PDB file of C-alpha atoms and ligand atoms in Angstrom:
ATOM      1  CA  MET A  18     108.897  87.656 120.702  1.00  0.00           C
ATOM      2  CA  ASP A  19     110.111  90.653 118.633  1.00  0.00           C
ATOM      3  CA  ASN A  20     108.180  93.952 118.914  1.00  0.00           C
ATOM      4  CA  ARG A  21     110.101  95.713 116.142  1.00  0.00           C
ATOM      5  CA  PRO A  22     108.238  96.697 112.905  1.00  0.00           C
ATOM      6  CA  ILE A  23     108.160  94.898 109.577  1.00  0.00           C
ATOM      7  CA  GLY A  24     109.548  96.898 106.657  1.00  0.00           C
ATOM      8  CA  ILE A  25     107.619  96.554 103.382  1.00  0.00           C
ATOM      9  CA  PHE A  26     108.291  98.427 100.137  1.00  0.00           C
ATOM     10  CA  ASP A  27     107.199  98.701  96.511  1.00  0.00           C
ATOM     11  CA  SER A  28     107.831 100.858  93.474  1.00  0.00           C
ATOM     12  CA  GLY A  29     104.688 102.754  94.383  1.00  0.00           C
ATOM     13  CA  LEU A  30     101.298 102.026  95.866  1.00  0.00           C
ATOM     14  CA  GLY A  31     100.693  98.453  94.553  1.00  0.00           C
ATOM     15  CA  GLY A  32     102.549  97.009  97.562  1.00  0.00           C
ATOM     16  CA  LEU A  33      99.750  98.228  99.778  1.00  0.00           C
ATOM     17  CA  THR A  34      97.740  95.273  98.494  1.00  0.00           C
ATOM     18  CA  VAL A  35     100.378  93.156 100.268  1.00  0.00           C
ATOM     19  CA  VAL A  36     100.200  95.395 103.375  1.00  0.00           C
ATOM     20  CA  LYS A  37      96.421  94.875 103.410  1.00  0.00           C
ATOM     21  CA  GLU A  38      96.852  91.084 103.476  1.00  0.00           C
ATOM     22  CA  ILE A  39      99.586  91.283 106.118  1.00  0.00           C
ATOM     23  CA  ALA A  40      97.439  93.499 108.300  1.00  0.00           C
ATOM     24  CA  ASN A  41      94.588  90.926 107.903  1.00  0.00           C
ATOM     25  CA  GLN A  42      96.659  87.953 108.794  1.00  0.00           C
ATOM     26  CA  LEU A  43      99.003  89.637 111.366  1.00  0.00           C
ATOM     27  CA  PRO A  44      96.836  92.436 112.890  1.00  0.00           C
ATOM     28  CA  ASN A  45      99.206  92.916 115.833  1.00  0.00           C
ATOM     29  CA  GLU A  46     102.247  93.673 113.720  1.00  0.00           C
ATOM     30  CA  GLU A  47     103.614  97.155 113.228  1.00  0.00           C
ATOM     31  CA  ILE A  48     104.454  98.074 109.699  1.00  0.00           C
ATOM     32  CA  ILE A  49     106.619 100.692 108.036  1.00  0.00           C
ATOM     33  CA  TYR A  50     105.834 100.916 104.356  1.00  0.00           C
ATOM     34  CA  PHE A  51     107.914 102.756 101.719  1.00  0.00           C
ATOM     35  CA  GLY A  52     106.464 103.518  98.274  1.00  0.00           C
ATOM     36  CA  ASP A  53     108.995 104.725  95.726  1.00  0.00           C
ATOM     37  CA  THR A  54     106.360 106.730  93.861  1.00  0.00           C
ATOM     38  CA  ALA A  55     108.809 109.331  92.580  1.00  0.00           C
ATOM     39  CA  ARG A  56     110.528 106.569  90.594  1.00  0.00           C
ATOM     40  CA  PHE A  57     107.463 104.564  89.655  1.00  0.00           C
ATOM     41  CA  PRO A  58     107.198 102.492  87.430  1.00  0.00           C
ATOM     42  CA  TYR A  59     110.014  99.938  87.899  1.00  0.00           C
ATOM     43  CA  GLY A  60     108.594  97.654  85.212  1.00  0.00           C
ATOM     44  CA  PRO A  61     110.361  99.258  82.199  1.00  0.00           C
ATOM     45  CA  ARG A  62     113.658  99.708  84.043  1.00  0.00           C
ATOM     46  CA  SER A  63     116.798  97.522  83.861  1.00  0.00           C
ATOM     47  CA  SER A  64     117.533  95.054  86.634  1.00  0.00           C
ATOM     48  CA  VAL A  65     120.751  96.923  87.501  1.00  0.00           C
ATOM     49  CA  GLU A  66     118.952 100.151  88.080  1.00  0.00           C
ATOM     50  CA  ILE A  67     116.162  98.496  90.109  1.00  0.00           C
ATOM     51  CA  ARG A  68     118.819  96.697  92.264  1.00  0.00           C
ATOM     52  CA  GLY A  69     120.381 100.066  93.097  1.00  0.00           C
ATOM     53  CA  PHE A  70     117.006 101.372  94.280  1.00  0.00           C
ATOM     54  CA  VAL A  71     116.387  98.287  96.375  1.00  0.00           C
ATOM     55  CA  PHE A  72     119.712  98.721  98.258  1.00  0.00           C
ATOM     56  CA  GLU A  73     118.903 102.341  99.027  1.00  0.00           C
ATOM     57  CA  ILE A  74     115.414 101.445 100.290  1.00  0.00           C
ATOM     58  CA  ILE A  75     116.544  98.633 102.493  1.00  0.00           C
ATOM     59  CA  ASP A  76     119.263 100.880 104.023  1.00  0.00           C
ATOM     60  CA  PHE A  77     116.496 103.343 104.837  1.00  0.00           C
ATOM     61  CA  LEU A  78     114.180 100.645 106.366  1.00  0.00           C
ATOM     62  CA  LEU A  79     117.064  99.329 108.506  1.00  0.00           C
ATOM     63  CA  LEU A  80     117.503 102.814 110.076  1.00  0.00           C
ATOM     64  CA  HIS A  81     113.950 102.095 111.526  1.00  0.00           C
ATOM     65  CA  ASP A  82     115.283  98.893 113.088  1.00  0.00           C
ATOM     66  CA  VAL A  83     112.912  96.560 111.121  1.00  0.00           C
ATOM     67  CA  LYS A  84     112.959  92.857 112.088  1.00  0.00           C
ATOM     68  CA  PHE A  85     111.905  91.592 108.660  1.00  0.00           C
ATOM     69  CA  ILE A  86     111.666  93.011 105.115  1.00  0.00           C
ATOM     70  CA  VAL A  87     109.107  92.197 102.458  1.00  0.00           C
ATOM     71  CA  ILE A  88     109.795  93.245  98.915  1.00  0.00           C
ATOM     72  CA  ALA A  89     106.169  93.831  97.948  1.00  0.00           C
ATOM     73  CA  CYS A  90     107.005  94.390  94.323  1.00  0.00           C
ATOM     74  CA  ASN A  91     107.388  91.776  91.729  1.00  0.00           C
ATOM     75  CA  SER A  92     109.809  93.755  89.521  1.00  0.00           C
ATOM     76  CA  ALA A  93     112.113  94.481  92.527  1.00  0.00           C
ATOM     77  CA  SER A  94     111.862  90.917  93.774  1.00  0.00           C
ATOM     78  CA  ALA A  95     112.864  89.593  90.339  1.00  0.00           C
ATOM     79  CA  ALA A  96     115.786  91.956  90.015  1.00  0.00           C
ATOM     80  CA  ALA A  97     117.224  92.038  93.548  1.00  0.00           C
ATOM     81  CA  LEU A  98     115.903  89.445  96.014  1.00  0.00           C
ATOM     82  CA  GLU A  99     118.753  86.945  95.726  1.00  0.00           C
ATOM     83  CA  VAL A 100     121.448  89.642  95.894  1.00  0.00           C
ATOM     84  CA  VAL A 101     120.016  91.428  98.904  1.00  0.00           C
ATOM     85  CA  GLN A 102     119.371  88.160 100.790  1.00  0.00           C
ATOM     86  CA  GLN A 103     123.065  87.501 100.498  1.00  0.00           C
ATOM     87  CA  TYR A 104     124.152  90.990 101.470  1.00  0.00           C
ATOM     88  CA  TYR A 105     121.992  91.768 104.544  1.00  0.00           C
ATOM     89  CA  ASN A 106     121.544  89.948 107.826  1.00  0.00           C
ATOM     90  CA  VAL A 107     117.859  90.815 108.204  1.00  0.00           C
ATOM     91  CA  PRO A 108     115.480  88.181 106.749  1.00  0.00           C
ATOM     92  CA  ILE A 109     114.018  89.268 103.443  1.00  0.00           C
ATOM     93  CA  ILE A 110     111.237  87.698 101.342  1.00  0.00           C
ATOM     94  CA  GLY A 111     109.789  88.756  97.977  1.00  0.00           C
ATOM     95  CA  VAL A 112     106.501  88.077  96.301  1.00  0.00           C
ATOM     96  CA  ILE A 113     107.539  85.678  93.540  1.00  0.00           C
ATOM     97  CA  GLU A 114     108.231  82.377  95.426  1.00  0.00           C
ATOM     98  CA  PRO A 115     105.013  82.485  97.473  1.00  0.00           C
ATOM     99  CA  GLY A 116     102.908  83.053  94.333  1.00  0.00           C
ATOM    100  CA  ALA A 117     104.755  80.372  92.390  1.00  0.00           C
ATOM    101  CA  ARG A 118     104.281  77.778  95.076  1.00  0.00           C
ATOM    102  CA  ALA A 119     100.573  78.542  95.391  1.00  0.00           C
ATOM    103  CA  ALA A 120     100.066  78.237  91.674  1.00  0.00           C
ATOM    104  CA  VAL A 121     101.766  74.827  91.580  1.00  0.00           C
ATOM    105  CA  GLN A 122      99.581  73.645  94.432  1.00  0.00           C
ATOM    106  CA  ALA A 123      96.427  74.973  92.703  1.00  0.00           C
ATOM    107  CA  THR A 124      96.852  73.738  89.108  1.00  0.00           C
ATOM    108  CA  ARG A 125      95.275  70.509  87.907  1.00  0.00           C
ATOM    109  CA  SER A 126      96.169  70.819  84.271  1.00  0.00           C
ATOM    110  CA  ARG A 127      99.812  71.644  85.253  1.00  0.00           C
ATOM    111  CA  ARG A 128      99.622  74.638  82.900  1.00  0.00           C
ATOM    112  CA  VAL A 129     100.129  77.917  84.776  1.00  0.00           C
ATOM    113  CA  GLY A 130      99.840  81.447  83.411  1.00  0.00           C
ATOM    114  CA  VAL A 131     101.803  84.450  84.744  1.00  0.00           C
ATOM    115  CA  ILE A 132     101.183  88.087  83.946  1.00  0.00           C
ATOM    116  CA  GLY A 133     103.373  90.955  85.068  1.00  0.00           C
ATOM    117  CA  THR A 134     105.613  93.894  84.094  1.00  0.00           C
ATOM    118  CA  GLN A 135     108.287  93.676  81.465  1.00  0.00           C
ATOM    119  CA  ALA A 136     111.019  93.561  84.143  1.00  0.00           C
ATOM    120  CA  THR A 137     109.376  90.657  85.956  1.00  0.00           C
ATOM    121  CA  ILE A 138     108.497  88.533  82.949  1.00  0.00           C
ATOM    122  CA  SER A 139     111.785  89.086  81.121  1.00  0.00           C
ATOM    123  CA  SER A 140     113.699  88.035  84.267  1.00  0.00           C
ATOM    124  CA  GLY A 141     112.206  84.518  83.975  1.00  0.00           C
ATOM    125  CA  SER A 142     111.930  84.460  87.853  1.00  0.00           C
ATOM    126  CA  TYR A 143     108.485  82.979  87.943  1.00  0.00           C
ATOM    127  CA  ILE A 144     109.407  80.221  85.550  1.00  0.00           C
ATOM    128  CA  GLY A 145     112.471  79.355  87.696  1.00  0.00           C
ATOM    129  CA  ALA A 146     110.416  79.484  90.950  1.00  0.00           C
ATOM    130  CA  ILE A 147     107.725  77.265  89.575  1.00  0.00           C
ATOM    131  CA  LYS A 148     110.191  74.755  88.108  1.00  0.00           C
ATOM    132  CA  VAL A 149     111.851  74.439  91.542  1.00  0.00           C
ATOM    133  CA  VAL A 150     108.605  73.212  92.979  1.00  0.00           C
ATOM    134  CA  ASP A 151     107.461  71.128  89.969  1.00  0.00           C
ATOM    135  CA  ALA A 152     109.675  70.908  86.907  1.00  0.00           C
ATOM    136  CA  GLY A 153     106.817  69.323  84.945  1.00  0.00           C
ATOM    137  CA  VAL A 154     104.526  72.359  85.069  1.00  0.00           C
ATOM    138  CA  GLN A 155     104.238  74.292  81.822  1.00  0.00           C
ATOM    139  CA  VAL A 156     104.448  78.065  82.413  1.00  0.00           C
ATOM    140  CA  HIS A 157     102.923  80.573  79.956  1.00  0.00           C
ATOM    141  CA  SER A 158     104.099  84.029  80.912  1.00  0.00           C
ATOM    142  CA  LEU A 159     103.286  87.378  79.350  1.00  0.00           C
ATOM    143  CA  ALA A 160     104.306  90.990  80.035  1.00  0.00           C
ATOM    144  CA  CYS A 161     101.341  93.335  80.175  1.00  0.00           C
ATOM    145  CA  PRO A 162     103.135  96.773  80.093  1.00  0.00           C
ATOM    146  CA  ASP A 163     100.015  98.998  80.383  1.00  0.00           C
ATOM    147  CA  LEU A 164      97.841  97.043  82.877  1.00  0.00           C
ATOM    148  CA  ALA A 165      99.313  98.760  85.937  1.00  0.00           C
ATOM    149  CA  ASP A 166      98.548 102.166  84.363  1.00  0.00           C
ATOM    150  CA  PHE A 167      94.874 101.235  84.186  1.00  0.00           C
ATOM    151  CA  VAL A 168      94.961 100.701  87.992  1.00  0.00           C
ATOM    152  CA  GLU A 169      96.848 103.998  88.559  1.00  0.00           C
ATOM    153  CA  ARG A 170      94.057 105.750  86.684  1.00  0.00           C
ATOM    154  CA  ASN A 171      91.450 103.826  88.708  1.00  0.00           C
ATOM    155  CA  GLU A 172      90.062 102.320  85.553  1.00  0.00           C
ATOM    156  CA  ILE A 173      89.602  98.822  86.993  1.00  0.00           C
ATOM    157  CA  THR A 174      86.370  97.931  85.297  1.00  0.00           C
ATOM    158  CA  GLY A 175      84.733  98.897  81.955  1.00  0.00           C
ATOM    159  CA  PRO A 176      85.084  98.135  78.298  1.00  0.00           C
ATOM    160  CA  ARG A 177      88.572  99.571  77.712  1.00  0.00           C
ATOM    161  CA  VAL A 178      90.346  97.605  80.468  1.00  0.00           C
ATOM    162  CA  GLU A 179      88.275  94.515  79.690  1.00  0.00           C
ATOM    163  CA  ARG A 180      89.408  94.662  76.061  1.00  0.00           C
ATOM    164  CA  ALA A 181      93.060  94.996  77.121  1.00  0.00           C
ATOM    165  CA  ILE A 182      92.831  92.062  79.498  1.00  0.00           C
ATOM    166  CA  GLN A 183      91.035  89.983  76.800  1.00  0.00           C
ATOM    167  CA  TRP A 184      93.844  90.747  74.356  1.00  0.00           C
ATOM    168  CA  TYR A 185      96.498  89.744  76.850  1.00  0.00           C
ATOM    169  CA  LEU A 186      94.828  86.644  78.274  1.00  0.00           C
ATOM    170  CA  ASP A 187      93.665  85.178  74.949  1.00  0.00           C
ATOM    171  CA  PRO A 188      96.859  83.233  74.142  1.00  0.00           C
ATOM    172  CA  LEU A 189      97.157  82.020  77.783  1.00  0.00           C
ATOM    173  CA  ILE A 190      93.559  80.717  77.853  1.00  0.00           C
ATOM    174  CA  ARG A 191      94.076  79.052  74.510  1.00  0.00           C
ATOM    175  CA  ALA A 192      97.204  77.392  75.948  1.00  0.00           C
ATOM    176  CA  GLY A 193      94.904  75.681  78.490  1.00  0.00           C
ATOM    177  CA  ILE A 194      96.031  77.342  81.734  1.00  0.00           C
ATOM    178  CA  ASP A 195      93.829  76.697  84.805  1.00  0.00           C
ATOM    179  CA  SER A 196      95.760  78.980  87.244  1.00  0.00           C
ATOM    180  CA  LEU A 197      96.906  82.497  86.631  1.00  0.00           C
ATOM    181  CA  ILE A 198      99.465  84.258  88.785  1.00  0.00           C
ATOM    182  CA  LEU A 199      98.823  87.981  89.174  1.00  0.00           C
ATOM    183  CA  GLY A 200     102.529  88.749  89.023  1.00  0.00           C
ATOM    184  CA  CYS A 201     102.234  92.502  89.667  1.00  0.00           C
ATOM    185  CA  THR A 202     101.174  94.127  92.900  1.00  0.00           C
ATOM    186  CA  HIS A 203      98.634  96.287  91.057  1.00  0.00           C
ATOM    187  CA  TYR A 204      96.715  93.402  89.513  1.00  0.00           C
ATOM    188  CA  PRO A 205      94.697  92.288  92.581  1.00  0.00           C
ATOM    189  CA  LEU A 206      92.656  95.478  92.001  1.00  0.00           C
ATOM    190  CA  LEU A 207      91.793  94.118  88.583  1.00  0.00           C
ATOM    191  CA  SER A 208      90.687  90.689  89.905  1.00  0.00           C
ATOM    192  CA  GLU A 209      87.019  91.177  89.145  1.00  0.00           C
ATOM    193  CA  THR A 210      87.635  92.080  85.470  1.00  0.00           C
ATOM    194  CA  ILE A 211      90.347  89.466  85.056  1.00  0.00           C
ATOM    195  CA  SER A 212      88.024  86.747  86.432  1.00  0.00           C
ATOM    196  CA  LYS A 213      85.227  87.879  84.172  1.00  0.00           C
ATOM    197  CA  VAL A 214      87.548  87.569  81.093  1.00  0.00           C
ATOM    198  CA  ALA A 215      89.337  84.393  82.161  1.00  0.00           C
ATOM    199  CA  GLY A 216      86.172  82.544  83.280  1.00  0.00           C
ATOM    200  CA  ASP A 217      85.417  80.131  86.131  1.00  0.00           C
ATOM    201  CA  GLY A 218      87.929  77.561  84.899  1.00  0.00           C
ATOM    202  CA  VAL A 219      90.933  79.780  85.766  1.00  0.00           C
ATOM    203  CA  LYS A 220      91.908  80.282  89.429  1.00  0.00           C
ATOM    204  CA  LEU A 221      93.568  83.607  90.145  1.00  0.00           C
ATOM    205  CA  ILE A 222      96.645  83.505  92.414  1.00  0.00           C
ATOM    206  CA  SER A 223      97.373  86.722  94.246  1.00  0.00           C
ATOM    207  CA  SER A 224     100.972  86.903  95.462  1.00  0.00           C
ATOM    208  CA  ALA A 225      99.795  89.351  98.162  1.00  0.00           C
ATOM    209  CA  LYS A 226      97.811  86.704 100.069  1.00  0.00           C
ATOM    210  CA  GLU A 227     100.442  84.089  99.653  1.00  0.00           C
ATOM    211  CA  THR A 228     103.245  86.389 100.805  1.00  0.00           C
ATOM    212  CA  ALA A 229     101.351  87.382 103.913  1.00  0.00           C
ATOM    213  CA  ARG A 230     100.781  83.695 104.679  1.00  0.00           C
ATOM    214  CA  GLU A 231     104.531  82.969 104.242  1.00  0.00           C
ATOM    215  CA  LEU A 232     105.541  85.948 106.421  1.00  0.00           C
ATOM    216  CA  LYS A 233     103.242  84.740 109.183  1.00  0.00           C
ATOM    217  CA  GLU A 234     104.814  81.275 109.040  1.00  0.00           C
ATOM    218  CA  PHE A 235     108.257  82.807 109.246  1.00  0.00           C
ATOM    219  CA  LEU A 236     107.386  84.935 112.277  1.00  0.00           C
ATOM    220  CA  ILE A 237     105.728  82.120 114.126  1.00  0.00           C
ATOM    221  CA  ARG A 238     108.631  79.621 113.445  1.00  0.00           C
ATOM    222  CA  LYS A 239     111.211  82.191 114.409  1.00  0.00           C
ATOM    223  CA  ASP A 240     109.178  83.228 117.492  1.00  0.00           C
ATOM    224  CA  ASN A 241     109.242  86.777 116.264  1.00  0.00           C
ATOM    225  CA  LEU A 242     105.620  87.838 116.641  1.00  0.00           C
ATOM    226  CA  ARG A 243     104.901  91.217 118.274  1.00  0.00           C
ATOM    227  CA  GLN A 244     103.388  90.631 121.739  1.00  0.00           C
ATOM    228  CA  GLU A 245     102.491  94.141 122.765  1.00  0.00           C
ATOM    229  CA  LYS A 246      98.948  94.738 124.068  1.00  0.00           C
ATOM    230  CA  VAL A 247      98.843  98.312 122.640  1.00  0.00           C
ATOM    231  CA  PRO A 248      97.566  98.365 119.095  1.00  0.00           C
ATOM    232  CA  PRO A 249     100.212  98.671 116.348  1.00  0.00           C
ATOM    233  CA  ILE A 250     100.826 102.031 114.673  1.00  0.00           C
ATOM    234  CA  SER A 251     101.886 101.742 111.005  1.00  0.00           C
ATOM    235  CA  ARG A 252     103.876 104.327 109.131  1.00  0.00           C
ATOM    236  CA  PHE A 253     103.733 105.231 105.467  1.00  0.00           C
ATOM    237  CA  VAL A 254     106.649 106.883 103.676  1.00  0.00           C
ATOM    238  CA  SER A 255     106.778 108.037 100.088  1.00  0.00           C
ATOM    239  CA  SER A 256     109.397 109.463  97.751  1.00  0.00           C
ATOM    240  CA  GLY A 257     106.689 111.422  95.903  1.00  0.00           C
ATOM    241  CA  ASP A 258     103.664 113.456  96.645  1.00  0.00           C
ATOM    242  CA  GLU A 259     102.126 112.760 100.055  1.00  0.00           C
ATOM    243  CA  ASP A 260      98.534 113.771  99.170  1.00  0.00           C
ATOM    244  CA  VAL A 261      98.431 111.585  96.055  1.00  0.00           C
ATOM    245  CA  PHE A 262      99.809 108.704  98.133  1.00  0.00           C
ATOM    246  CA  ARG A 263      97.104 109.219 100.794  1.00  0.00           C
ATOM    247  CA  GLU A 264      94.251 109.438  98.287  1.00  0.00           C
ATOM    248  CA  LEU A 265      95.210 106.657  95.829  1.00  0.00           C
ATOM    249  CA  GLY A 266      96.805 104.522  98.523  1.00  0.00           C
ATOM    250  CA  ALA A 267      93.479 104.143 100.306  1.00  0.00           C
ATOM    251  CA  ARG A 268      92.161 102.247  97.318  1.00  0.00           C
ATOM    252  CA  PHE A 269      94.990  99.647  97.505  1.00  0.00           C
ATOM    253  CA  LEU A 270      94.891  99.418 101.281  1.00  0.00           C
ATOM    254  CA  GLY A 271      91.158  99.357 101.589  1.00  0.00           C
ATOM    255  CA  ARG A 272      91.124 101.904 104.401  1.00  0.00           C
ATOM    256  CA  GLU A 273      91.992 105.576 105.060  1.00  0.00           C
ATOM    257  CA  ILE A 274      95.701 106.529 105.421  1.00  0.00           C
ATOM    258  CA  GLU A 275      95.977 109.260 107.981  1.00  0.00           C
ATOM    259  CA  SER A 276      99.445 110.502 107.368  1.00  0.00           C
ATOM    260  CA  VAL A 277     102.374 110.035 104.958  1.00  0.00           C
ATOM    261  CA  ASP A 278     105.938 111.145 105.415  1.00  0.00           C
ATOM    262  CA  ARG A 279     107.965 112.191 102.462  1.00  0.00           C
ATOM    263  CA  ILE A 280     111.659 111.286 101.969  1.00  0.00           C
ATOM    264  CA  SER A 281     113.748 113.055  99.396  1.00  0.00           C
ATOM    265  CA  PHE A 282     116.337 111.703  97.061  1.00  0.00           C
ATOM    266  CA  PRO A 283     119.047 110.667  96.904  1.00  0.00           C
ATOM    267  CA  LEU A 284     118.233 108.396  99.845  1.00  0.00           C
ATOM    268  CA  GLN A 285     121.848 107.750 100.532  1.00  0.00           C
ATOM    269  CA  GLU A 286     122.442 111.420 101.520  1.00  0.00           C
ATOM    270  CA  ARG A 287     119.382 111.312 103.762  1.00  0.00           C
ATOM    271  CA  VAL A 288     120.530 108.055 105.376  1.00  0.00           C
ATOM    272  CA  ALA A 289     123.930 109.627 106.070  1.00  0.00           C
ATOM    273  CA  GLY A 290     122.146 112.696 107.488  1.00  0.00           C
ATOM    274  CA  ILE A 291     120.057 110.597 109.877  1.00  0.00           C
ATOM    275  CA  GLU A 292     123.070 108.663 111.029  1.00  0.00           C
ATOM    276  CA  LYS A 293     124.965 111.950 111.763  1.00  0.00           C
ATOM    277  CA  GLY A 294     121.895 113.001 113.779  1.00  0.00           C
TER     278      GLY A 294
HETATM  279  N1  DGL B 310     104.887  97.141  91.767  1.00  0.00           N
HETATM  280  C1  DGL B 310     105.323  96.710  90.418  1.00  0.00           C
HETATM  281  C2  DGL B 310     105.437  95.187  90.407  1.00  0.00           C
HETATM  282  O1  DGL B 310     104.800  94.528  91.190  1.00  0.00           O
HETATM  283  C3  DGL B 310     104.394  97.160  89.387  1.00  0.00           C
HETATM  284  C4  DGL B 310     104.490  98.531  88.900  1.00  0.00           C
HETATM  285  C5  DGL B 310     105.820  98.948  88.347  1.00  0.00           C
HETATM  286  O2  DGL B 310     106.078  98.813  87.112  1.00  0.00           O
HETATM  287  O3  DGL B 310     106.599  99.453  89.131  1.00  0.00           O
HETATM  288  O4  DGL B 310     106.011  94.684  89.524  1.00  0.00           O
END
């Protein structure tokens, strides 16, 4: 038993799709979520810069005595997971391996598509993670730089977003994929339109669901589930505007967000301040 909270973070609000799945599968767990909305998006940034952000955020979450950390951002998982797993003692998982494993399990044609940000796709992380599970699977990956922006604007259906998705998916569908990894935490909100374009023959793999499943397995095997009878209280923290977070975040989370705390940059100074009391 471990009643401490789970720390979850993303470059912005997309990671709330992961929080939603975790809350579904682990309703008794307390969560502290950090959205780095002031520095969103991570997708066009270099892996060195993203790694620096990830260290700052994990230091901040550890001040809240989290028992487990989920990097609910594909770009950050691709740039930093391996490094931070080696650096910190707290268990940390990302969203790439769970999605990759699920895609290998799902595919019949052994041709898997991956869509994500520039940072995620150019890292080759999904290809690596898929090949670890099945080296014979063909991976067709593609960066879709503006898809997350459609979601940010709440343009998740309609002709413009459909045309963009059509344009991106066309080469993947022609390559014969039967499973498509939504390799960006924003994309689950586009599932309906992506499914419409990709057709019934392509199964969509959401990293959010798979990551929540993996986290649950970890907590059960480590005997780390929260056992309190009182319902959990989750906290939301943002580096940017609290009101925008509350309003837009509700779409990703699928429920109202009552309050959001704001933390200012640089986080390192803030962390030092908290430690000094
Ligand atoms: N959360 C990011 C990811 O999953 C998408 C948005 C961004 O570019 O930061 O890759």
